[in-house]
C-alpha positions as a printed Julia matrix, in Angstrom:
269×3 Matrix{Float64}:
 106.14   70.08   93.5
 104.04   69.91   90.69
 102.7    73.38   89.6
  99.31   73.33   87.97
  97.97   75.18   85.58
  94.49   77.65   86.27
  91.69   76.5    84.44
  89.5    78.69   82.22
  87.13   81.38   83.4
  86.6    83.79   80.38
  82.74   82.72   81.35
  82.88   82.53   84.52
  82.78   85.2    88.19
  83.6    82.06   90.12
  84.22   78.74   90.13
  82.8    76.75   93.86
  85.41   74.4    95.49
  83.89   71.14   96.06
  84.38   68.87   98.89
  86.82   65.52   98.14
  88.37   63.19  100.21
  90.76   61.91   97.46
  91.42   64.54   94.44
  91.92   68.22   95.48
  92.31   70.97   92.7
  93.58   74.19   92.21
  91.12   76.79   91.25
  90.77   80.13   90.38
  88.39   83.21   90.43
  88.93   86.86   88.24
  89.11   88.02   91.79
  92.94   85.65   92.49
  93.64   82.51   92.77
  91.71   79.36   95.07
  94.51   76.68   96.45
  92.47   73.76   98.11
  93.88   70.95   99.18
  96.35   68.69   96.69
  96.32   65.28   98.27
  94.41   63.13   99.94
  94.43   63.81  103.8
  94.82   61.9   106.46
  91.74   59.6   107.79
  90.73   61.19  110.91
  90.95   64.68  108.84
  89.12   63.45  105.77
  86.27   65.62  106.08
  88.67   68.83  106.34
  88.27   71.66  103.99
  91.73   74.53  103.11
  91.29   77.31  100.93
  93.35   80.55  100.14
  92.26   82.97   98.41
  94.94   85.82   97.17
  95.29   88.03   94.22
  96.73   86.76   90.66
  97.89   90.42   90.61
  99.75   92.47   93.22
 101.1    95.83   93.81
 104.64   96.47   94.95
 104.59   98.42   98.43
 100.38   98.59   98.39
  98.12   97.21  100.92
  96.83   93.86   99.54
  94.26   91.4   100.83
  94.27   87.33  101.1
  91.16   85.55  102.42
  91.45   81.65  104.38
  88.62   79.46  105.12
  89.4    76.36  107.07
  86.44   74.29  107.96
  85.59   70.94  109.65
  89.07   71.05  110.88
  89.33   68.4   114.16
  92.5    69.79  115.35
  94.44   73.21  115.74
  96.55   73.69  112.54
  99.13   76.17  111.91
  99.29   78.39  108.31
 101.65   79.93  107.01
 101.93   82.36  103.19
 105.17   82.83  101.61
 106.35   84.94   98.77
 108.87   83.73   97.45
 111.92   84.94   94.39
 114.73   82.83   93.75
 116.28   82.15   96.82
 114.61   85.14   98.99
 111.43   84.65  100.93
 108.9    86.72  103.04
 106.24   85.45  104.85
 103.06   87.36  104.41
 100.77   85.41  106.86
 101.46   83.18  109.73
  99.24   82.08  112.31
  97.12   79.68  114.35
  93.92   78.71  113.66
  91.59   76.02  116.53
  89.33   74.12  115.43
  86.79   73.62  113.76
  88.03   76.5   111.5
  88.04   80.13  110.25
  87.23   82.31  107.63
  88.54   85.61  107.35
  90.62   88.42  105.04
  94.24   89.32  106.33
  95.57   92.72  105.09
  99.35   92.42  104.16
 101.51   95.05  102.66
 103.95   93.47   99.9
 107.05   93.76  100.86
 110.43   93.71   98.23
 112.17   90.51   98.04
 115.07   91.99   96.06
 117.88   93.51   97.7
 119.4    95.05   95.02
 116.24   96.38   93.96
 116.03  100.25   93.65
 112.99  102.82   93.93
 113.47  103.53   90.41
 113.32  100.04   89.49
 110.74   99.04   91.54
 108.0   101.41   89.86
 109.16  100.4    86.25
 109.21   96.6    86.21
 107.41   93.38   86.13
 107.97   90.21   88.06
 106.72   87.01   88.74
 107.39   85.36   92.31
 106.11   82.35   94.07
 102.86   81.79   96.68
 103.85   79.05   98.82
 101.28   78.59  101.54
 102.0    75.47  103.74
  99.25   74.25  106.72
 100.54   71.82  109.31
  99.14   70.06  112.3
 101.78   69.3   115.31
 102.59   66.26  113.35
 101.2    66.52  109.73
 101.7    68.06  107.07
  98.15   68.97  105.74
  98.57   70.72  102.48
 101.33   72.32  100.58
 101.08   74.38   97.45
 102.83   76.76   94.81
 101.26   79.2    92.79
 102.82   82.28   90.4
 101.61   85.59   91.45
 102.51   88.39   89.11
 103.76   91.17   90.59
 103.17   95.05   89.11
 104.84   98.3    89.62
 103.32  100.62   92.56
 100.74  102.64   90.03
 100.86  106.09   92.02
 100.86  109.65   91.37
 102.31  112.29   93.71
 100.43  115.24   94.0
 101.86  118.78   95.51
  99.64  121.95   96.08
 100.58  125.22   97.18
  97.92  127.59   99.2
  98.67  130.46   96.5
 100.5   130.23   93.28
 102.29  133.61   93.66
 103.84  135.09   97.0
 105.7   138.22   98.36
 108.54  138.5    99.42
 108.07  137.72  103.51
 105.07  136.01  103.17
 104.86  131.42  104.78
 104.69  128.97  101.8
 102.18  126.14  102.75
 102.07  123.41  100.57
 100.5   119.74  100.99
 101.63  116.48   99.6
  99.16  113.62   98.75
 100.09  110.28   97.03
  97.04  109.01   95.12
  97.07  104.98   93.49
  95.39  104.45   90.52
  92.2   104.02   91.59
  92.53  107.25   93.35
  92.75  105.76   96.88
  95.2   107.52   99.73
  98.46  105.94   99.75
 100.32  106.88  103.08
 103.93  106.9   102.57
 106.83  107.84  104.06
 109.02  110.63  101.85
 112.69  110.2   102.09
 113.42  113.22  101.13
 111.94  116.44  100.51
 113.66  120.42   99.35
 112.8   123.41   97.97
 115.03  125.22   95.8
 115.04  128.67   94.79
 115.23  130.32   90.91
 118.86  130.04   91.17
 118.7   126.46   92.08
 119.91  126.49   95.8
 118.76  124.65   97.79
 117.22  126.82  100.4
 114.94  124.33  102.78
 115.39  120.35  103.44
 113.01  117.86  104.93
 113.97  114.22  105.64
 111.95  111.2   106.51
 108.82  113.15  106.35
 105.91  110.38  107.65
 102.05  111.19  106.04
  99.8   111.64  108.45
  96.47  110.0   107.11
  98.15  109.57  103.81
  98.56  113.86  103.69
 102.1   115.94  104.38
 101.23  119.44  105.17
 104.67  121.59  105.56
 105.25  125.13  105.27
 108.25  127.77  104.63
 108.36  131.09  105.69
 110.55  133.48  102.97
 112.53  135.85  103.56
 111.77  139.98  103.42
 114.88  139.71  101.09
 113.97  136.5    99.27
 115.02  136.47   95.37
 112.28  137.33   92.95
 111.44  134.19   90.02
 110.49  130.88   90.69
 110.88  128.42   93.12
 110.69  124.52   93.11
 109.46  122.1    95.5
 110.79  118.55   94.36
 110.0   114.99   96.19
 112.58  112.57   96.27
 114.46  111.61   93.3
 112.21  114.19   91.12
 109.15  111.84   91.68
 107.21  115.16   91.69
 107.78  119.09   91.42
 105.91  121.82   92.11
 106.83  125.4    90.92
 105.27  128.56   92.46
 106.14  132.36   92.08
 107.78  135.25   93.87
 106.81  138.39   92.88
 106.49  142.31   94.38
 103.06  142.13   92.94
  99.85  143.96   93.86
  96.47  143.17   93.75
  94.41  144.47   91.06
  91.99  147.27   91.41
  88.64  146.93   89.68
  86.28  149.4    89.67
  82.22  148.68   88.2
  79.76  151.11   86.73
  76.14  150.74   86.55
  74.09  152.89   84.69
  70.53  153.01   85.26
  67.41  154.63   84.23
  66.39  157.64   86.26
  63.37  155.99   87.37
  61.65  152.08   87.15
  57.92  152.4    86.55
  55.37  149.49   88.45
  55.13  147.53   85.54
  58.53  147.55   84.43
C-alpha cells in the first residue's frame, strides 16, 4: 500500500473533502488527519462518501478522540481502526454502521502496543505507529488506508497535598492525590503502588492498586501517640511524586494585640 504524503496547510484551518467517483485523496486538517476514499468504488456505491478523522498527535494512556462520517452509503458496511507497530496491533474502533450513514466522534483510550515497554519508558519516548482503518461491505472491500500517527509521552504531573503541613504525634494524616495533563485536565488513573515512610526511612503504611475516584485519591493515616519526631514521606509509585510533611511536639502560637486609643473621639473627628 502506497502511503501518501499530507499536503500543505501552513495557511490553512481546513481543507473540505470533495466528492469523486474516480480519484480519492488523503487530506489533512491542524486538527489530524482526513482518510477518504483511495480508489474508485464499486458502481452501485459510486455516490458513497468515507472519512476518518483522528489526531496526527496522540498521547500514550490519554483519552483521545476520532470522528467518521459515512454518507450516501446503500448498504450496511462494517469499520474497523487499527494501530498498528511492527508486528503488534490494537484495534481502536470497530463497528457497524446501516445505511445511509453516520457521523459521529468515538472516544478511545490509547492503549501500548509494546510489550516490553516499561512505565519509565513510556513517559520518556517518542514513536511513530501505523493508522490502518479498513471499511468492508459483506462482500467488498470499500476502502483501505495507512497513515503515520506520532505518538507522545503521557504529559502529566502528579500532585499530593496534605490537610496540614505539620502534625502531632497521635494526630490522622489526610492527604489527596490528583494527576493533572498538561492542559490541566483530570486524569483518572489507577496507582500501583502507594507508601509512606517515616524520617528513618521505614516503611510504615502501604497501599496497592489504589483506583481514583473522579480522577482524585483521598487516603488517610492515623500516627501513632509514640510516632518518631522529623519528617515523613509520601512517595507514588516508582518516585513519580513525593510529598514530605512534619512531625513535631509543637504548639500553637500565642499572640496577643494592643490598641491604644484616645480617651475620647469628638463628633467631627
Amino acid at each position: 500500500m502506497t502511503i501518501l504524503q499530507p499536503l500543505d496547510i501552513s495557511d490553512l484551518s481546513f481543507l473540505p473533502v470533495h466528492e469523486s467517483s474516480r480519484n480519492g485523496f488523503w487530506s489533512v486538517s491542524t486538527s489530524g488527519c482526513f482518510l477518504k476514499k483511495k480508489f474508485p468504488p464499486p458502481p452501485l456505491l459510486s455516490s458513497s462518501q468515507y472519512m476518518v478523522v483522528f489526531p496526527a498527535v496522540i498521547h500514550r494512556f490519554q483519552e483521545e478522540q476520532l470522528c467518521i462520517h459515512l454518507s450516501s452509503v446503500t448498504e450496511d458496511v462494517h469499520l474497523a481502526v487499527t494501530l498498528e507497530l511492527e508486528t503488534q496491533s490494537q484495534t481502536v474502533v470497530e463497528k457497524d454502521v446501516e445505511k445511509p450513514g453516520t457521523f459521529e466522534c468515538i472516544g478511545f483510550k490509547v492503549p501500548k502496543l509494546n510489550s516490553s515497554e516499561t512505565v519509565a519508558s513510556a513517559t520518556q519516548s517518542e514513536e511513530v505507529i501505523f493508522l490502518h482503518v479498513l471499511i468492508h461491505s459483506s462482500d467488498n472491500v470499500l476502502f483501505e488506508g495507512y497513515k503515520k500517527v506520532l505518538v507522545k509521552p503521557q504529559e502529566s504531573i502528579i500532585l499530593i497535598e496534605t490537610d496540614k503541613a505539620f502534625y502531632k504525634p497521635g494526630e490522622t494524616v489526610k492527604f489527596r492525590i490528583i494527576n493533572l495533563d498538561d492542559d490541566l485536565m483530570i486524569i483518572k488513573n489507577e496507582y500501583l503502588q502507594i507508601w509512606l515512610q517515616d524520617p528513618e526511612n521505614n516503611r510504615i503504611a502501604e497501599w496497592l492498586n489504589v483506583k481514583s475516584r473522579h480522577g482524585i485519591v483521598d487516603l488517610s493515616f492515623p500516627l501513632a501517640s509514640e510516632a518518631a519526631l522529623g519528617k515523613y514521606t509520601i512517595s507514588v509509585q516508582q518516585d513519580m511524586a513525593q510529598k514530605t510533611f512534619s512531625v513535631n511536639e509543637y504548639e500553637l502560637t500565642k499572640t496577643e494585640l494592643k490598641f491604644e486609643h484616645p480617651p475620647f473621639i469628638t463628633e467631627d473627628e
